[in-house]
Tab-separated table of C-alpha atoms in Angstrom:
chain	number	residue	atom	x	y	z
O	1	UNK	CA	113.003	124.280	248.997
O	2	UNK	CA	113.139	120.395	249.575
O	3	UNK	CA	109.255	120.316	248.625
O	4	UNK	CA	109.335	121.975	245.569
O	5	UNK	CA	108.696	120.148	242.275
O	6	UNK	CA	112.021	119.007	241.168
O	7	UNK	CA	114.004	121.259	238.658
O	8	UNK	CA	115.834	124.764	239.053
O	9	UNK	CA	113.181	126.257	237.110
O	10	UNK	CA	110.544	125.777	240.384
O	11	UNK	CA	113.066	127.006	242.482
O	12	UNK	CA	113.359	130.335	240.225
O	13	UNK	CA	109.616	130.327	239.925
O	14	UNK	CA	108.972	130.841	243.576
O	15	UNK	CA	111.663	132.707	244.058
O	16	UNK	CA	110.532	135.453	240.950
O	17	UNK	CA	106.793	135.243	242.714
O	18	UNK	CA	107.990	136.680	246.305
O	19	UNK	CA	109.684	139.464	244.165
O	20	UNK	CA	106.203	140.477	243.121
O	21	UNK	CA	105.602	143.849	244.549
O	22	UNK	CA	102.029	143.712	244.148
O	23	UNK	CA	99.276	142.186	246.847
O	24	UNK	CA	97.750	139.807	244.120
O	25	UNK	CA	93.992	139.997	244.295
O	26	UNK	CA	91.009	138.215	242.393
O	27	UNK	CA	89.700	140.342	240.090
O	28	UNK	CA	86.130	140.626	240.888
O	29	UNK	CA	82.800	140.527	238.347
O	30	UNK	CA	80.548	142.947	239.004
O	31	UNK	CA	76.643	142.384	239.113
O	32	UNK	CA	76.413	143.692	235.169
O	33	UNK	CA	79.316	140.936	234.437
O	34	UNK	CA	77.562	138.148	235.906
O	35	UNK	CA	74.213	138.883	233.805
O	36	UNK	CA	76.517	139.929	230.937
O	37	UNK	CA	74.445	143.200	230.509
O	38	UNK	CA	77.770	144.999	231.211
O	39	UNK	CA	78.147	146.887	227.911
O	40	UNK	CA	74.412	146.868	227.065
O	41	UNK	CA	73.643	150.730	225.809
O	42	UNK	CA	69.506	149.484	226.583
O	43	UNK	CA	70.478	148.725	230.121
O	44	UNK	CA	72.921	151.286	230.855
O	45	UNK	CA	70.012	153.701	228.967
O	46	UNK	CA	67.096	152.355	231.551
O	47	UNK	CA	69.218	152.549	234.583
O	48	UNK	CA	69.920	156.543	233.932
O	49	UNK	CA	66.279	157.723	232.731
O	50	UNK	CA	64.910	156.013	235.795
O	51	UNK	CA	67.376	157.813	238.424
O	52	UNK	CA	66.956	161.036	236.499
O	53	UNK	CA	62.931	161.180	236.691
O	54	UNK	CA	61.720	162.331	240.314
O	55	UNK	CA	58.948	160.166	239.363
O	56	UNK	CA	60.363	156.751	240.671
O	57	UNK	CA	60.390	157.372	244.204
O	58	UNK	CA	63.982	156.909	245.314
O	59	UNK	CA	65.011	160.700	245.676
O	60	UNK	CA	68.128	160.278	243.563
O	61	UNK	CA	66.916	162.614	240.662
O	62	UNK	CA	68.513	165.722	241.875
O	63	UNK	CA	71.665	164.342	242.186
O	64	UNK	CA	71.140	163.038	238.699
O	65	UNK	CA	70.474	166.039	237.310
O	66	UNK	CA	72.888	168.198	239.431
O	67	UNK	CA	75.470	166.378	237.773
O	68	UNK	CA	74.259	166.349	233.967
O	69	UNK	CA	73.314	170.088	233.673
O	70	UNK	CA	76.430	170.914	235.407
O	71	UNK	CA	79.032	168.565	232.703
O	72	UNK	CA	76.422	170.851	229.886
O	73	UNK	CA	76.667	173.797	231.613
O	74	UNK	CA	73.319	174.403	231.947
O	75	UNK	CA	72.355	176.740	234.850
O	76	UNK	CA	68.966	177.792	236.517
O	77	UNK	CA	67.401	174.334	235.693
O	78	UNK	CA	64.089	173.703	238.131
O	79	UNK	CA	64.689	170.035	240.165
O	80	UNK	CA	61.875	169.454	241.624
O	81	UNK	CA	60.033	167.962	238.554
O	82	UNK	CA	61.589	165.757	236.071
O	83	UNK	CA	60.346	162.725	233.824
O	84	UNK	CA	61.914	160.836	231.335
O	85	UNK	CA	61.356	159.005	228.228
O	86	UNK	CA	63.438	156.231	226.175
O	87	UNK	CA	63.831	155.357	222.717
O	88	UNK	CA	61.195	158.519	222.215
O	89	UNK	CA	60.617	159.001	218.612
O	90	UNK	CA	62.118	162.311	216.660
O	91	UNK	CA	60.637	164.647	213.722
O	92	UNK	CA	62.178	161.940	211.017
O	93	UNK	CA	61.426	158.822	212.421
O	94	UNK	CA	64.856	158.338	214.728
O	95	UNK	CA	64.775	157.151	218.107
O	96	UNK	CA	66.672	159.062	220.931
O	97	UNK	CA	67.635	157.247	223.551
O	98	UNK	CA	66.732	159.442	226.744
O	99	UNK	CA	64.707	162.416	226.617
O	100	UNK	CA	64.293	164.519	230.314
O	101	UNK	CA	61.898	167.194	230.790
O	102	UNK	CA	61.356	169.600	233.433
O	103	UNK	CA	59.325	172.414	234.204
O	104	UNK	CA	61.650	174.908	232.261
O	105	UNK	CA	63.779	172.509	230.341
O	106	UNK	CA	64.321	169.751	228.056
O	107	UNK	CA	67.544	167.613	227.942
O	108	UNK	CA	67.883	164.918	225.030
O	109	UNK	CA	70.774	162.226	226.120
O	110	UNK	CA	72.142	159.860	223.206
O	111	UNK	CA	73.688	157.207	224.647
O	112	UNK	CA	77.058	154.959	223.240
O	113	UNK	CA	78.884	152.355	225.033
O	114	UNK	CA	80.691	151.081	221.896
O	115	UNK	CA	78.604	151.719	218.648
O	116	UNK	CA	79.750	153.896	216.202
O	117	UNK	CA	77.526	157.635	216.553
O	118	UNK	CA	75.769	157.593	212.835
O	119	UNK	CA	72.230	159.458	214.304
O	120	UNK	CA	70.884	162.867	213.048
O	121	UNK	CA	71.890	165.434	215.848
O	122	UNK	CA	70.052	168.361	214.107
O	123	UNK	CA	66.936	166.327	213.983
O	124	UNK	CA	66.987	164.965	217.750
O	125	UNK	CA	68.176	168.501	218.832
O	126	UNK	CA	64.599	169.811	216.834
O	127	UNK	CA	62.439	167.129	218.894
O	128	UNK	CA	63.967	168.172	221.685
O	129	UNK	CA	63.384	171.989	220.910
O	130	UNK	CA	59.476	170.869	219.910
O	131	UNK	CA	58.713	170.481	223.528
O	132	UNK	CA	58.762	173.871	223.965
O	133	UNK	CA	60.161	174.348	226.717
O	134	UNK	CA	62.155	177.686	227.803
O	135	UNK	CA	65.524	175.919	226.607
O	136	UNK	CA	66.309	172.946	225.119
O	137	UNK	CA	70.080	170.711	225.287
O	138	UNK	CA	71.440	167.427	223.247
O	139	UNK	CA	74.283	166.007	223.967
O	140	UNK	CA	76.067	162.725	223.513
O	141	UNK	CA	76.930	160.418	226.096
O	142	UNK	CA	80.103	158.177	225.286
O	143	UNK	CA	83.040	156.019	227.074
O	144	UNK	CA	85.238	158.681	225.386
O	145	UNK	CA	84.972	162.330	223.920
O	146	UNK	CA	85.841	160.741	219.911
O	147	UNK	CA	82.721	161.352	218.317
O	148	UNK	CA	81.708	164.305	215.705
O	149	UNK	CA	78.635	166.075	217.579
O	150	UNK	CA	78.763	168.618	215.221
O	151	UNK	CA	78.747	171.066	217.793
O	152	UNK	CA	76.599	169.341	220.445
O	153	UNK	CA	78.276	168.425	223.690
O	154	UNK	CA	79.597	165.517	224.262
O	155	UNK	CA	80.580	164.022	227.666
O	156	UNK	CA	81.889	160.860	228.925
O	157	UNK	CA	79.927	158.057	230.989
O	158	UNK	CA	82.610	158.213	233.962
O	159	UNK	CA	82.733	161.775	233.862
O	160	UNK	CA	78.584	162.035	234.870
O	161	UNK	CA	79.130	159.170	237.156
O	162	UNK	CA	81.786	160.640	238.888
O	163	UNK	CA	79.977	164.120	238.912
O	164	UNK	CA	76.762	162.112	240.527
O	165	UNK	CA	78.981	160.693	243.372
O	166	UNK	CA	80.022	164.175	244.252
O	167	UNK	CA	76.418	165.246	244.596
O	168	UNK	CA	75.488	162.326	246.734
O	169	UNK	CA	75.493	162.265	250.359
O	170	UNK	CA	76.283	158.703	251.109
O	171	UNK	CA	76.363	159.373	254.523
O	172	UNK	CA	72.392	159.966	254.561
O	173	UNK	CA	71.723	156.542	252.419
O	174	UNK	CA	73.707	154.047	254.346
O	175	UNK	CA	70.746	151.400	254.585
O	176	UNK	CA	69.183	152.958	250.964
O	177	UNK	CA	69.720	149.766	248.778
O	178	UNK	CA	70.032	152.135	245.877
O	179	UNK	CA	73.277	152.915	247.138
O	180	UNK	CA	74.587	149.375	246.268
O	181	UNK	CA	72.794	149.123	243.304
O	182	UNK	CA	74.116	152.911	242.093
O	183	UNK	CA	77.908	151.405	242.976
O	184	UNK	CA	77.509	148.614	240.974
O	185	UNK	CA	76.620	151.032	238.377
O	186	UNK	CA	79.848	153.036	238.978
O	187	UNK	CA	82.052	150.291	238.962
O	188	UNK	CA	80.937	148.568	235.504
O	189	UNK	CA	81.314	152.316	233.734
O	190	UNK	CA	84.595	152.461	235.310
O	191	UNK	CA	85.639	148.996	234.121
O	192	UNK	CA	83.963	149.526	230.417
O	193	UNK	CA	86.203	153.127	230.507
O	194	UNK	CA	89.430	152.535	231.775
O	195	UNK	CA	89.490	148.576	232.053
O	196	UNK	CA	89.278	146.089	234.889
O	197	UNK	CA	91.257	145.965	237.953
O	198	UNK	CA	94.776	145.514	235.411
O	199	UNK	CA	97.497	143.105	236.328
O	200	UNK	CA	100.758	145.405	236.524
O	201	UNK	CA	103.816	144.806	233.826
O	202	UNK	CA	105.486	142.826	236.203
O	203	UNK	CA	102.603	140.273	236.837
O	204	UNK	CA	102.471	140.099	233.198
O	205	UNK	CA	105.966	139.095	232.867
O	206	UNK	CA	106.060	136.497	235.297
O	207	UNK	CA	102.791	134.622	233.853
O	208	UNK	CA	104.312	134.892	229.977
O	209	UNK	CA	107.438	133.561	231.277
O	210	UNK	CA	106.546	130.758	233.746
O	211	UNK	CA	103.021	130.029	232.029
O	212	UNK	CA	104.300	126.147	231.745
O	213	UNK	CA	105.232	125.586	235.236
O	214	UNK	CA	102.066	127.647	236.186
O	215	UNK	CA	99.858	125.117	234.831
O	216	UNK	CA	102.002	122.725	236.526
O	217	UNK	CA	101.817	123.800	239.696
O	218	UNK	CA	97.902	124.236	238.870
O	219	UNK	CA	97.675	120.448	237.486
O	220	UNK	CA	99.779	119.176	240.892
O	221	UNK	CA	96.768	121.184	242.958
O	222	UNK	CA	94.168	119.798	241.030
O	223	UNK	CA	95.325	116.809	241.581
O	224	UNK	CA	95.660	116.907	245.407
O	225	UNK	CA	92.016	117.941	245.902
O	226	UNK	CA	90.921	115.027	243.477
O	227	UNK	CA	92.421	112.670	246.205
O	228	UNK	CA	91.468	114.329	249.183
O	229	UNK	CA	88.152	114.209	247.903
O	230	UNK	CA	88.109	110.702	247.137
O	231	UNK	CA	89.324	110.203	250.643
O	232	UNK	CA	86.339	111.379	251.917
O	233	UNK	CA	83.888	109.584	249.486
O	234	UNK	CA	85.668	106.449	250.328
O	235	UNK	CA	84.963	107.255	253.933
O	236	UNK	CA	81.340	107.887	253.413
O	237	UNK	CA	80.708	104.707	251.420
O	238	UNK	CA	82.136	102.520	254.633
O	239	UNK	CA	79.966	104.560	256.917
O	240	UNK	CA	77.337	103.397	255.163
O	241	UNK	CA	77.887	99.931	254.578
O	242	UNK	CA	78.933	99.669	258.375
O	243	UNK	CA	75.320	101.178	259.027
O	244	UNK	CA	76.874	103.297	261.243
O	245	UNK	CA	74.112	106.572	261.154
O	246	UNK	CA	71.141	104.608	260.276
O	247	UNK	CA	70.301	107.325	257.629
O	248	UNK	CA	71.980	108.949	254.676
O	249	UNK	CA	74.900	110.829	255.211
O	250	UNK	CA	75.879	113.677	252.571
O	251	UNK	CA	78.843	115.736	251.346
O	252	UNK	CA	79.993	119.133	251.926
O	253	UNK	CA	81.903	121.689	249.772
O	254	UNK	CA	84.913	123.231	250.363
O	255	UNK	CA	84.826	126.673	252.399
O	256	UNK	CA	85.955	129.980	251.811
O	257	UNK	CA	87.648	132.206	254.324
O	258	UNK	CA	86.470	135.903	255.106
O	259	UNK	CA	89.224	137.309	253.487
O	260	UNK	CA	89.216	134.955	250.002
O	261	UNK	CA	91.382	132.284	250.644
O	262	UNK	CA	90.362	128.972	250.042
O	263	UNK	CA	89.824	126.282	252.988
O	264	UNK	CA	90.199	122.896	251.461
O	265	UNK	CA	87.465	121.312	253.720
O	266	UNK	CA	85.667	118.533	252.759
O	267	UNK	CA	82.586	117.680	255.154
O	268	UNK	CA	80.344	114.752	255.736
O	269	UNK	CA	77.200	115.780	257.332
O	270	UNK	CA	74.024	114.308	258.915
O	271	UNK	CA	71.301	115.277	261.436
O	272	UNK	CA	69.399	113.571	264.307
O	273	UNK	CA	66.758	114.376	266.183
O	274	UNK	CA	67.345	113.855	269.757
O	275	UNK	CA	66.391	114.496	273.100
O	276	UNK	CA	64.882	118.171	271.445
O	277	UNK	CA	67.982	118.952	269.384
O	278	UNK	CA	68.733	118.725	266.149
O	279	UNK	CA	72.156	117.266	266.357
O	280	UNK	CA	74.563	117.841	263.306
O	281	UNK	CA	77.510	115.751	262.718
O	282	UNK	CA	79.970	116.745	260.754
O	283	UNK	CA	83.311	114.913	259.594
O	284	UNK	CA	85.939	117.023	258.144
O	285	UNK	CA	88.943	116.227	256.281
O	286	UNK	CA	91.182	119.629	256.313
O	287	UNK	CA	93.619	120.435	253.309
O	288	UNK	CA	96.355	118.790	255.402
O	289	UNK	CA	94.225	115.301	254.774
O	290	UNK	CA	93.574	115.382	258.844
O	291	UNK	CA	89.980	114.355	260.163
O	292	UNK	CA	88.084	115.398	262.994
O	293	UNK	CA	84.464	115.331	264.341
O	294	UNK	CA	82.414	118.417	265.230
O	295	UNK	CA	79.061	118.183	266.933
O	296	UNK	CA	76.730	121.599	266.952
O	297	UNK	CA	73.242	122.576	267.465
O	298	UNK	CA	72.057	122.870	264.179
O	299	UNK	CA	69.248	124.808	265.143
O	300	UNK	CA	71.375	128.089	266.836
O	301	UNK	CA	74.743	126.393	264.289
O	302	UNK	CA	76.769	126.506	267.618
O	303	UNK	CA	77.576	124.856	270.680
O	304	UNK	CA	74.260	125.282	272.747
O	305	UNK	CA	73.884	124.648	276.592
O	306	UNK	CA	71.628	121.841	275.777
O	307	UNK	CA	73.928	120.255	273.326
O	308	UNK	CA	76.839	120.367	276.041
O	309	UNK	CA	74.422	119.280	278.897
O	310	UNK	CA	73.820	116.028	276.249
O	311	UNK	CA	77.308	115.323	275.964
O	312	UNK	CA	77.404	115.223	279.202
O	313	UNK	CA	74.518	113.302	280.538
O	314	UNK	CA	76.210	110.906	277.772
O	315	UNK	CA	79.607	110.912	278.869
O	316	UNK	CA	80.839	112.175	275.689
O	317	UNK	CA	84.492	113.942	276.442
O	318	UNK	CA	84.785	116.798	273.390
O	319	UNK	CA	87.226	120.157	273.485
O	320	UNK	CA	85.313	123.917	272.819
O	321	UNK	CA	86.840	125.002	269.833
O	322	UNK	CA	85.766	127.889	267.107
O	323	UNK	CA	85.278	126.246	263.736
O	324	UNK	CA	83.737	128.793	260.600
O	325	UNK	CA	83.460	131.554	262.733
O	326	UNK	CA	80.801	129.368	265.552
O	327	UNK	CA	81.786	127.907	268.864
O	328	UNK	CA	81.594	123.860	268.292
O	329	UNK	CA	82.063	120.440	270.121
O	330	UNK	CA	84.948	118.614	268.709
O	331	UNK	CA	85.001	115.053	269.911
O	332	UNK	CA	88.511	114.136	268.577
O	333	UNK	CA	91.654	115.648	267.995
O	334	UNK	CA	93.048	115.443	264.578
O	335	UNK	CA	94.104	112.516	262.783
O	336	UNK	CA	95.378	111.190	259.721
O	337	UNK	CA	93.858	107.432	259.987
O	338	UNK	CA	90.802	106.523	258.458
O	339	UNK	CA	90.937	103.808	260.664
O	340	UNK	CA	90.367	106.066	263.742
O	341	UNK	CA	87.742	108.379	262.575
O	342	UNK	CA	85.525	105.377	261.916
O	343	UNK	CA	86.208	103.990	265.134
O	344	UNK	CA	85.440	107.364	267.068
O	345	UNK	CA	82.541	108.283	265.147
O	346	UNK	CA	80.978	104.394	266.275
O	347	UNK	CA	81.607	104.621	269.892
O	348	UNK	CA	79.730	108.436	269.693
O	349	UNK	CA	77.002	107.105	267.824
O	350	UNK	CA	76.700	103.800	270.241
O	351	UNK	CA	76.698	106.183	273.270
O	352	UNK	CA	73.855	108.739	271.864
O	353	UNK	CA	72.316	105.685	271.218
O	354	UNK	CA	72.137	106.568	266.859
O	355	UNK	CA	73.776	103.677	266.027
């Protein structure tokens, strides 16, 4: 506990996290939260007449409809055929939102996300009945059965989109990038009806309670990768007034592991051209404030044989080592002296003659 900010209160804070039962996870945006289209009754209105016509070409329609007629109840409804209309203009001058016809039926679809329902069922249900087909359906489409339908049906957005998932093979649309798109879909009516991914009672306790310390702990962070990344811009201005490369060197970001976690790497970069390569090296300061230099092939992002038959030929000494996922040269082992990166990283540029 020797490293923890001073006070009982840290020491009770870390203590009160490892008695979190939960496997804390980010909370992830969905493609509808990052455009912020997520509880758009338009977009959520276009997405679900264009998957329920069979005249789009994506072979989803069935499934579409499957699902609908079977939530309404309506039976011996012909699939093959199906187009849809939005915002299609009723008797009295209204606008329903979806209206589907087949060959022996016509479905009108009123959509709500979160508006209040304040439309004229009995005229939409007669524009629907005007297309004369041999039967006609309305019915209301909401996050939750709470409107008056005055006797039209009403069913919920995660009840059809659970009903379409049933229908769909997903086995036979593996590589189908509808599939993605459609799950996307799913997820941002599942968030809009039951809520994002929610943080558990407990969670909530221990964020209400230790909120101050929190943003402690957050501020002490902060300021960590504020110096680590001025260690490295330091660095980067003596490389270049020592003329070491020759040629502007830049800055990389910090990397994210496969699984989430953050890996506080900072990275100075630059590429040669030489002897047919294009040589990329990179200095990296790790979260631990160590450096070390990694050569690679920039062209394959790896270790090539030519790249090792270079160091070589140039009496370069380096270890084989697997940095972001790729086989790499690294020339040094880790330090913590400024001192000796800048000394290593001269003597490799004076022997691949870059200096």
């Amino acid at each position: 506990m020797e490293n923890i900010p001073s006070g009982d209160i840290f020491k009770e804070l870390i203590s009160a996290f490892g008695q979190l039962k939960s496997n804390i996870k980010l909370i992830n945006d969905n493609y509808f939260d990052i455009l912020g289209y997520s509880h758009y009754e338009n977009i959520n209105s276009n997405i679900l007449a264009y998957y329920l016509s069979s005249e789009n070409g994506h072979n989803f329609h069935t499934y579409f409809l499957e699902a609908l007629c079977e939530l309404l109840k309506i039976e011996n409804i012909d699939l093959e055929y199906s187009r849809t209309f939005r915002e299609y203009w009723t008797q009295k001058g209204g606008r329903l939102d979806i209206l589907i016809e087949t060959h022996n039926c016509a479905i009108g679809i009123e959509n709500k996300i979160f508006s209040r329902l304040y439309n004229n069922l009995d005229d939409y249900y007669k524009t629907v009945e005007s297309k004369n087909q041999q039967s006609s359906y309305l019915c209301v489409l909401s996050l939750k059965k709470e409107h008056n339908t005055s006797g039209y049906k009403n069913i919920t957005h995660i009840d059809l989109w659970n009903k379409v998932f049933e229908k769909i093979p997903f086995e036979e649309f593996r590589e189908n990038k509808h599939i993605i798109f459609i799950q996307e879909v799913k997820q941002n009516i599942d968030n809009l009806s039951n809520g994002k991914q929610k943080m558990n009672d407990q969670e909530k306790a221990f964020v209400l309670k230790y909120e101050n310390e929190i943003q402690q702990i957050f501020t002490l962070k902060s300021n960590y990768e504020k110096e680590l990344k001025q260690k490295i811009i330091n660095l980067q201005q003596k490389i270049e007034e020592k003329g070491i490369y020759q040629k502007k060197i830049q800055m990389g970001i910090i990397r994210l592991n496969n699984d989430g976690s953050y890996i506080l790497d900072y990275i100075l970069f630059a590429d040669f051209n030489l002897d047919g390569i294009i040589l990329a090296i990179d200095i990296v300061l790790n979260k631990h404030g160590e450096w070390k230099i990694i050569l690679l092939d920039r062209e394959g992002g790896k270790l090539s044989n030519n790249l090792t038959n270079l160091l070589n030929s140039r009496h370069i000494d380096f270890e084989e080592i697997t940095y972001d996922t790729m086989q790499r040269a690294q020339i040094m082992t880790s330090s913590s002296n400024e001192s000796d990166i800048l000394t290593s990283i001269t003597h490799i540029c004076e022997k691949l003659k870059l200096a």
